[in-house]
JSON list of C-alpha atoms in Angstrom, two decimals:
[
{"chain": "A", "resi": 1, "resn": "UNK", "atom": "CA", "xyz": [0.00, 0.00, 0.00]},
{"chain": "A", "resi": 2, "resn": "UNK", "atom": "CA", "xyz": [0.85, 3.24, -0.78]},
{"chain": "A", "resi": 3, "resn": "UNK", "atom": "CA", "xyz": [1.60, 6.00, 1.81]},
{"chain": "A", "resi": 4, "resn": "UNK", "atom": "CA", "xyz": [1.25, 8.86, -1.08]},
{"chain": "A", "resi": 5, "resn": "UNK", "atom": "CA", "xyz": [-2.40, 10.44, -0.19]},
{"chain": "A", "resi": 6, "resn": "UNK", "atom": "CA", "xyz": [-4.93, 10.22, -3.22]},
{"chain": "A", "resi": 7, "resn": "UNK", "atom": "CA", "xyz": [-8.17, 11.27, -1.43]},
{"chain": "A", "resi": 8, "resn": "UNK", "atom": "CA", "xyz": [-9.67, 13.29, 1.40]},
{"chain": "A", "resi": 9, "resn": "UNK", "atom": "CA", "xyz": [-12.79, 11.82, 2.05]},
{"chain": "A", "resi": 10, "resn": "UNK", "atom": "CA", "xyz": [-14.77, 13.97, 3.72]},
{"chain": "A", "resi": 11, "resn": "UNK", "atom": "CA", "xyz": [-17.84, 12.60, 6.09]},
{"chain": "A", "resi": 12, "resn": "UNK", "atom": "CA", "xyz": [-20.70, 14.62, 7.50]},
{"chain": "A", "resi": 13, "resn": "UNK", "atom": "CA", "xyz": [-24.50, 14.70, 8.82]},
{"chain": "A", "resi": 14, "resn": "UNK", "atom": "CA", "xyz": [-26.84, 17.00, 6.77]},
{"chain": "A", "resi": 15, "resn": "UNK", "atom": "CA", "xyz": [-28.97, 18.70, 9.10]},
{"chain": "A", "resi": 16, "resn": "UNK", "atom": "CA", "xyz": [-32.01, 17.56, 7.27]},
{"chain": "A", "resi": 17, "resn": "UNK", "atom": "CA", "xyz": [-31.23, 13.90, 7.94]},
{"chain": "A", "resi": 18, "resn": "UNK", "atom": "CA", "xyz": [-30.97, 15.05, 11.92]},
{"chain": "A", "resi": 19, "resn": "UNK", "atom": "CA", "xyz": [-33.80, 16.85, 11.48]},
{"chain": "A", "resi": 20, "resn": "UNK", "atom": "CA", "xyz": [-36.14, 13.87, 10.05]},
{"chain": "A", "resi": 21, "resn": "UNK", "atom": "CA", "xyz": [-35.09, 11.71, 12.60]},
{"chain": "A", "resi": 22, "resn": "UNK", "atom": "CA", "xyz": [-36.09, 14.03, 15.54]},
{"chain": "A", "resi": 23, "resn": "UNK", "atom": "CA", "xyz": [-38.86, 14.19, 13.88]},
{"chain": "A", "resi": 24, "resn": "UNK", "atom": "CA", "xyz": [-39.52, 10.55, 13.60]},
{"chain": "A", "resi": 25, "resn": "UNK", "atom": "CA", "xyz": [-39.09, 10.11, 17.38]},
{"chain": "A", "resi": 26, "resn": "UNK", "atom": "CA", "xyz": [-41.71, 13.19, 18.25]},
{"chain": "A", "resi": 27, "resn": "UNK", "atom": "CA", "xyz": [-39.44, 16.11, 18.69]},
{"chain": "A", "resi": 28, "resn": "UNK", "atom": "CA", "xyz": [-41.48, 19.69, 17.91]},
{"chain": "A", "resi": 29, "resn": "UNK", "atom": "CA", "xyz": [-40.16, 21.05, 14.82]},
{"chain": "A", "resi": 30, "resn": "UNK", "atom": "CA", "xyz": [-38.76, 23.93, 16.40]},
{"chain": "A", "resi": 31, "resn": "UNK", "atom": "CA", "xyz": [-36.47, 21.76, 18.72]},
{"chain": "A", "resi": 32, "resn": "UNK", "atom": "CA", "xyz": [-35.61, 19.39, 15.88]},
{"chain": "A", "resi": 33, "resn": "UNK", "atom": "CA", "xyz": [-34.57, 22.24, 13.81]},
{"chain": "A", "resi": 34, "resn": "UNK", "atom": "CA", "xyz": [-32.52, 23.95, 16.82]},
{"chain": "A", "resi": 35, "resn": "UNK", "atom": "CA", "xyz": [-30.73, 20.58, 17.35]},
{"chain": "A", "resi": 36, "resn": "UNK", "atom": "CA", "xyz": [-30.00, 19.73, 13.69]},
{"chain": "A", "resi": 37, "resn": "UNK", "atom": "CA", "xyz": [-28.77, 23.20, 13.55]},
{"chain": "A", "resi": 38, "resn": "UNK", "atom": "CA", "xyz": [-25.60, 22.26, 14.98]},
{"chain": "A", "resi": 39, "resn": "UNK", "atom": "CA", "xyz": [-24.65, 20.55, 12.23]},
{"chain": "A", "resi": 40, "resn": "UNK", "atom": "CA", "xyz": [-24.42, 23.65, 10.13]},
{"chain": "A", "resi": 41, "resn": "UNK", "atom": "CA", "xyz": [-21.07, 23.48, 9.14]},
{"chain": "A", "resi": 42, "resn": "UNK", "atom": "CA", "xyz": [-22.01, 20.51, 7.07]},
{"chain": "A", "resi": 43, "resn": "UNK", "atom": "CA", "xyz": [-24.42, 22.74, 5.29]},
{"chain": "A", "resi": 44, "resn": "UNK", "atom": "CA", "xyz": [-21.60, 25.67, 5.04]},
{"chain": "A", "resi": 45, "resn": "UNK", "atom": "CA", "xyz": [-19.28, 23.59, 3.38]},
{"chain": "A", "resi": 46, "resn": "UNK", "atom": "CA", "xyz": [-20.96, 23.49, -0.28]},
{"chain": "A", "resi": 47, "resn": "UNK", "atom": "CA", "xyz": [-20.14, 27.15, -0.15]},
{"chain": "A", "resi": 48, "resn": "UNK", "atom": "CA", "xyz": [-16.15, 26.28, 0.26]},
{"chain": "A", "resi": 49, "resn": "UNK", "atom": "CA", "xyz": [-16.26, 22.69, -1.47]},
{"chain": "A", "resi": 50, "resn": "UNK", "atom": "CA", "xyz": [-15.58, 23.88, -4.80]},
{"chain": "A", "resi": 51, "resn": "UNK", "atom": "CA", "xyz": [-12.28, 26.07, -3.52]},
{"chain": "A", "resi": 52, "resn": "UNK", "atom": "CA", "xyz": [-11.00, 22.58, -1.27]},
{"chain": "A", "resi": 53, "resn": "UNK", "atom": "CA", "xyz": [-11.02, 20.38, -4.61]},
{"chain": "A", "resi": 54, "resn": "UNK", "atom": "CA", "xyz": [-9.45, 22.29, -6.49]},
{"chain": "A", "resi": 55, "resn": "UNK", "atom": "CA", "xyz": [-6.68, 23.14, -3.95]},
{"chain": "A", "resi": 56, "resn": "UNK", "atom": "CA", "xyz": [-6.61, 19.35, -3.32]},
{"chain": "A", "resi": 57, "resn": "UNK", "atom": "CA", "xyz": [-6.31, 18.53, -7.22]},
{"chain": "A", "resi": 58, "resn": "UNK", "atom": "CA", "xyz": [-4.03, 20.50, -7.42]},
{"chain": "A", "resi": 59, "resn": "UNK", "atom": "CA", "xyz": [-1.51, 18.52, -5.47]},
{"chain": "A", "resi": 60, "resn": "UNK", "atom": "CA", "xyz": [-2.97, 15.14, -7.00]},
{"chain": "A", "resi": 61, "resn": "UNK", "atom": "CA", "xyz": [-5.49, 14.45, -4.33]},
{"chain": "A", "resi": 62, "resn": "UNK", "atom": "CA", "xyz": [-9.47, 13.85, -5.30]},
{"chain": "A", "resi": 63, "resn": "UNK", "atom": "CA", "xyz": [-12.01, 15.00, -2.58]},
{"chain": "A", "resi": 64, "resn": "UNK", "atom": "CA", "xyz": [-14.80, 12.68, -2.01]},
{"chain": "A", "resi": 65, "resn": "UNK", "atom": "CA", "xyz": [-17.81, 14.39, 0.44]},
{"chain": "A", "resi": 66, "resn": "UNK", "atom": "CA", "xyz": [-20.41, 11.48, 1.05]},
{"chain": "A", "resi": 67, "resn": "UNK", "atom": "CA", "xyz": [-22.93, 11.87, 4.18]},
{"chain": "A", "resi": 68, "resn": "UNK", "atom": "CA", "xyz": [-23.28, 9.36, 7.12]},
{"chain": "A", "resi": 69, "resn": "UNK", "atom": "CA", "xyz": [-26.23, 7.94, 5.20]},
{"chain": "A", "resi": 70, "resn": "UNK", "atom": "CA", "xyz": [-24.57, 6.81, 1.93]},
{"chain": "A", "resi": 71, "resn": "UNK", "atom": "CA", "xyz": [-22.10, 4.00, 3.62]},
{"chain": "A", "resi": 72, "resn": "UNK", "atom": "CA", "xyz": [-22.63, 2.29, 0.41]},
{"chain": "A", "resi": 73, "resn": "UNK", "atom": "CA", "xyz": [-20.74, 5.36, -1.50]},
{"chain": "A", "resi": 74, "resn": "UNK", "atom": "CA", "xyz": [-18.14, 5.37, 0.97]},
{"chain": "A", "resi": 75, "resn": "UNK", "atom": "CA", "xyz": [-17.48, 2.60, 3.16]},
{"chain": "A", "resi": 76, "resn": "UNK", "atom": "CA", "xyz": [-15.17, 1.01, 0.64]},
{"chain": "A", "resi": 77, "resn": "UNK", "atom": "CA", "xyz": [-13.53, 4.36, -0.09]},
{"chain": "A", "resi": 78, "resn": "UNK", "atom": "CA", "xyz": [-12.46, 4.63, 3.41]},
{"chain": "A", "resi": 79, "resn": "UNK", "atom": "CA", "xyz": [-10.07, 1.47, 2.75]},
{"chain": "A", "resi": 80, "resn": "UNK", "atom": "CA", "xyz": [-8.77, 2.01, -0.46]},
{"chain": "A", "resi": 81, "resn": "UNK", "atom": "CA", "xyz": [-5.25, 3.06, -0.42]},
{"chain": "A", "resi": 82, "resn": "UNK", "atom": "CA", "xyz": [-4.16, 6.38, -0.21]},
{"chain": "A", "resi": 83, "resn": "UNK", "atom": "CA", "xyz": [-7.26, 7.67, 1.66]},
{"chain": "A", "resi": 84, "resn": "UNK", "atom": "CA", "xyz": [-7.29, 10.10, 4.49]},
{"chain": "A", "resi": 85, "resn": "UNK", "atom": "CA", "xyz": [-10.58, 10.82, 6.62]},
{"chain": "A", "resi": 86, "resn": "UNK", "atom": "CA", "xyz": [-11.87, 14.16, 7.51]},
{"chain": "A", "resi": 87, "resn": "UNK", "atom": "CA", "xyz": [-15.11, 13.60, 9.78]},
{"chain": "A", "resi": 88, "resn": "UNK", "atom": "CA", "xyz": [-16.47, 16.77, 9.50]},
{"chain": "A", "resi": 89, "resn": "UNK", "atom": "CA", "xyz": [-19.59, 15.56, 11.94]},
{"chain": "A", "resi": 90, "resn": "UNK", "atom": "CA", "xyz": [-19.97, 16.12, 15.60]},
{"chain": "A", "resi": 91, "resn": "UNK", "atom": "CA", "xyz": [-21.45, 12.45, 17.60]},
{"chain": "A", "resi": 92, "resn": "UNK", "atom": "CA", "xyz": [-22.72, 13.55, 21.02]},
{"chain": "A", "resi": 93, "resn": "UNK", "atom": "CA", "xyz": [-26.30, 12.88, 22.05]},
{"chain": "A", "resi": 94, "resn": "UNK", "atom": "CA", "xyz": [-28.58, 13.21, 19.12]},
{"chain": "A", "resi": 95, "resn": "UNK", "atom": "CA", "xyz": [-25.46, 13.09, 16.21]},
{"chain": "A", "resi": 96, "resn": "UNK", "atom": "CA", "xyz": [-24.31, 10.03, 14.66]},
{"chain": "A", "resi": 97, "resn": "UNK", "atom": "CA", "xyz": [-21.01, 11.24, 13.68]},
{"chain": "A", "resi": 98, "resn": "UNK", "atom": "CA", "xyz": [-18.52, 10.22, 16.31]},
{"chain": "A", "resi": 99, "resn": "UNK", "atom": "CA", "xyz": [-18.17, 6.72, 15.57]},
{"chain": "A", "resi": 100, "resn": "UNK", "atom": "CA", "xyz": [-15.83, 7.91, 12.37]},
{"chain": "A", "resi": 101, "resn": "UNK", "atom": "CA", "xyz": [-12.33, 8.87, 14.11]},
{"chain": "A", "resi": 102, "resn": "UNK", "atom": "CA", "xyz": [-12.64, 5.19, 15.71]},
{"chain": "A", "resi": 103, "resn": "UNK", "atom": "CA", "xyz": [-13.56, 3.38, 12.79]},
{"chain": "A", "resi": 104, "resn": "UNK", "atom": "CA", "xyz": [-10.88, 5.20, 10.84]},
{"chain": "A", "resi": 105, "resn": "UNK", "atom": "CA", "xyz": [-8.30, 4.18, 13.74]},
{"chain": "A", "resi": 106, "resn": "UNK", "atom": "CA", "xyz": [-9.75, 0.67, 13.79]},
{"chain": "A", "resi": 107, "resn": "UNK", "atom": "CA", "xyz": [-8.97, 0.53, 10.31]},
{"chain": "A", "resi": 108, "resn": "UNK", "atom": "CA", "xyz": [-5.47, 2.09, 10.41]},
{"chain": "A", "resi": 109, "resn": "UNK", "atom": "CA", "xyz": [-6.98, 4.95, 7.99]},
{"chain": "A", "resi": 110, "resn": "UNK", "atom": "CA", "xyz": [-5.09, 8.30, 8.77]},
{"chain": "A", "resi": 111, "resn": "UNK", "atom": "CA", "xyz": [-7.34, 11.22, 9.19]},
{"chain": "A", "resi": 112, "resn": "UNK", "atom": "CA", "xyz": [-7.57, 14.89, 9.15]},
{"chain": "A", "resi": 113, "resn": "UNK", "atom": "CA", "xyz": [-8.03, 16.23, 12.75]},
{"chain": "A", "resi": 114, "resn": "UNK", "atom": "CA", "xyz": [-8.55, 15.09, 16.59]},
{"chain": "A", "resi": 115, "resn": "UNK", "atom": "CA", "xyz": [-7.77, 11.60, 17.46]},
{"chain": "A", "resi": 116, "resn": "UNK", "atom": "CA", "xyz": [-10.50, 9.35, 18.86]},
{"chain": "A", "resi": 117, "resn": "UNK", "atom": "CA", "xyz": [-9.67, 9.96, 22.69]},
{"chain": "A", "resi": 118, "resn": "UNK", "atom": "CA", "xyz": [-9.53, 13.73, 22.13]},
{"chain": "A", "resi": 119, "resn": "UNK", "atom": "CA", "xyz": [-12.85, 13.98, 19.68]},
{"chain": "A", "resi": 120, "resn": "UNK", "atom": "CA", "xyz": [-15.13, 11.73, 21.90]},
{"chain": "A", "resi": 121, "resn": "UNK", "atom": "CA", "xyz": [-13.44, 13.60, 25.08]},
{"chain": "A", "resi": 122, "resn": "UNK", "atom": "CA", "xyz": [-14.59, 17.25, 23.62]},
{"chain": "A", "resi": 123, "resn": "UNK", "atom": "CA", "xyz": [-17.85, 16.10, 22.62]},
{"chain": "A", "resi": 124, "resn": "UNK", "atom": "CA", "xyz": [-18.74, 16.81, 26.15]},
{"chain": "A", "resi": 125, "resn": "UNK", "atom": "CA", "xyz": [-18.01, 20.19, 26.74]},
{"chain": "A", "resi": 126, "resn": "UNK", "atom": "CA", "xyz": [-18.80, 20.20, 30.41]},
{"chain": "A", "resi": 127, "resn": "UNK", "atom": "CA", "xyz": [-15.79, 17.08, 30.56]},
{"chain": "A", "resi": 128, "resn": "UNK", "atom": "CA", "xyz": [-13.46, 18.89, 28.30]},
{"chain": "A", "resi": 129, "resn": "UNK", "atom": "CA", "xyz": [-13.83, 22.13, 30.65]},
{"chain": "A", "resi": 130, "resn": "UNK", "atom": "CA", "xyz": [-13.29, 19.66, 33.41]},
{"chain": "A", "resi": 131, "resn": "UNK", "atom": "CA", "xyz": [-9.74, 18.31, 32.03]},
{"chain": "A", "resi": 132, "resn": "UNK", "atom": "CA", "xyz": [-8.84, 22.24, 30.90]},
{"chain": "A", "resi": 133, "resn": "UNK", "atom": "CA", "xyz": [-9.36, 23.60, 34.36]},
{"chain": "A", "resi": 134, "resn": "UNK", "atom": "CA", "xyz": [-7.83, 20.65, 36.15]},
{"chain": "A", "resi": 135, "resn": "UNK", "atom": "CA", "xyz": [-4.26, 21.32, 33.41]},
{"chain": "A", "resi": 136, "resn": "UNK", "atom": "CA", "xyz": [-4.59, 24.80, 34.59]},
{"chain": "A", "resi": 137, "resn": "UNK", "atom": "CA", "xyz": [-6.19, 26.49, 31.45]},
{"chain": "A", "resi": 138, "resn": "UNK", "atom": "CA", "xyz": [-8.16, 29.45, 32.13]},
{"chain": "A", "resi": 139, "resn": "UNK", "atom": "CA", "xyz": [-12.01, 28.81, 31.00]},
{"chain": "A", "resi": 140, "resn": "UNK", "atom": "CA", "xyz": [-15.47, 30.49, 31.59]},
{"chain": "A", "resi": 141, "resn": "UNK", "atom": "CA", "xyz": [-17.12, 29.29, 34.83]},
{"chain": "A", "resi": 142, "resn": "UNK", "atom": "CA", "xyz": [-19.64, 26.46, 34.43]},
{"chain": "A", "resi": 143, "resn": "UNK", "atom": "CA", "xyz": [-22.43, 24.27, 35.87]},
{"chain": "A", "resi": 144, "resn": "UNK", "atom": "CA", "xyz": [-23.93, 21.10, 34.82]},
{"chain": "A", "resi": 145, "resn": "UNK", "atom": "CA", "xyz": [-27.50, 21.18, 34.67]},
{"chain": "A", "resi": 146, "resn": "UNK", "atom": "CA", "xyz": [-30.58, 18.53, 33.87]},
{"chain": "A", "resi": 147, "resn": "UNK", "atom": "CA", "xyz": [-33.79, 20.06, 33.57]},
{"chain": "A", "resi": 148, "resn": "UNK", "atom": "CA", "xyz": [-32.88, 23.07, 35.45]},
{"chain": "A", "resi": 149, "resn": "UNK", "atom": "CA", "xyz": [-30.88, 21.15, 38.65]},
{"chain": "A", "resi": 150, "resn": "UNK", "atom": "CA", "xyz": [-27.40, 21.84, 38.75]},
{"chain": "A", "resi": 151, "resn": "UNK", "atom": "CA", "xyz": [-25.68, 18.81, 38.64]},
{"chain": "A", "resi": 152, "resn": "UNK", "atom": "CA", "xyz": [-22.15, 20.38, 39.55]},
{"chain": "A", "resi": 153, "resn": "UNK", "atom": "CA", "xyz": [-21.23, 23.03, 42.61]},
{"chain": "A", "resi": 154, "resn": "UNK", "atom": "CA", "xyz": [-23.17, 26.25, 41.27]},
{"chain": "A", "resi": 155, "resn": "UNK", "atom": "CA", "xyz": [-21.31, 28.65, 43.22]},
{"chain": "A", "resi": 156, "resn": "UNK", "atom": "CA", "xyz": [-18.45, 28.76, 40.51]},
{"chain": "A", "resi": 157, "resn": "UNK", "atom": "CA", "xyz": [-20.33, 31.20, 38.85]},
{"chain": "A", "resi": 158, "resn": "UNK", "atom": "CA", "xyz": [-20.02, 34.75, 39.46]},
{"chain": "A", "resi": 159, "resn": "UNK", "atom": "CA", "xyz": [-22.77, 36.09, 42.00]},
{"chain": "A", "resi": 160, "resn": "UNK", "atom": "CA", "xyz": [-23.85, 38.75, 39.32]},
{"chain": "A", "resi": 161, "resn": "UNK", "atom": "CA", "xyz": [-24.96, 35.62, 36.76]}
]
């Protein structure tokens, strides 16, 4: 196999596809919509995709951009030598998206960004502000909270909110 990279396949979750399923298990459209929302930069990208291709072409590497939903289109890309992963796709709670950086590690695939640890770490803010703090890093006060109950020491946060 070939170490030379040939494509950057890039993975992601349309919001519509999030949105349709919070649909299908009863969400209100307005929620459904504010979750799938998050996966906006999905939906920004056709605006930059053209610009990334041709950059990438232009050093003899082919972009493929396939979403979660087409496994068929790219499941046996993601083997083929020569490919690098770019899982442009949050996975926490309602997204499907983080089981990419570990399949691509399972499957000795090199890819473009955090590895596994550090991408399912940070797809819980609360823990990554956890680990930051506790390393010394400055960050912004905060509380855990379900349904309004602070789950974590509230008096962290500044008495004037």
């Amino acid at each position: 196999m070939s170490d030379r990279l040939r494509r950057l396949l890039l993975l992601y979750e349309p919001e519509a596809a999030c949105r349709r399923r919070m649909a299908e298990r009863d969400f209100p459209p307005d929620v459904a919509g504010e979750i799938a929302f998050y996966l906006a930069q999905a939906t920004d990208l056709a605006a930059v995709e053209p610009d990334i291709r041709r950059a990438l072409a232009a050093e003899g590497v082919a972009l493929t951009t396939a979403s979660l939903d087409d496994r068929d289109h790219w499941l046996p890309l993601l083997r083929a030598p020569g490919t690098m992963l770019w899982p442009l796709t949050d996975g926490f709670a309602y997204y499907r998206g983080s089981f990419l950086s570990s399949l691509a590690a399972l499957h000795d695939v090199p890819q473009f960004g955090s590895p596994p640890a550090a991408h399912h770490l940070c797809q819980d803010k609360f823990r990554c502000l956890a680990l930051a703090h506790a390393l010394g890093v400055d960050g912004p006060p905060t509380v855990l909270v379900e349904n309004g109950e602070p789950l974590s020491p509230p008096e962290v946060l500044p008495a004037e909110g």
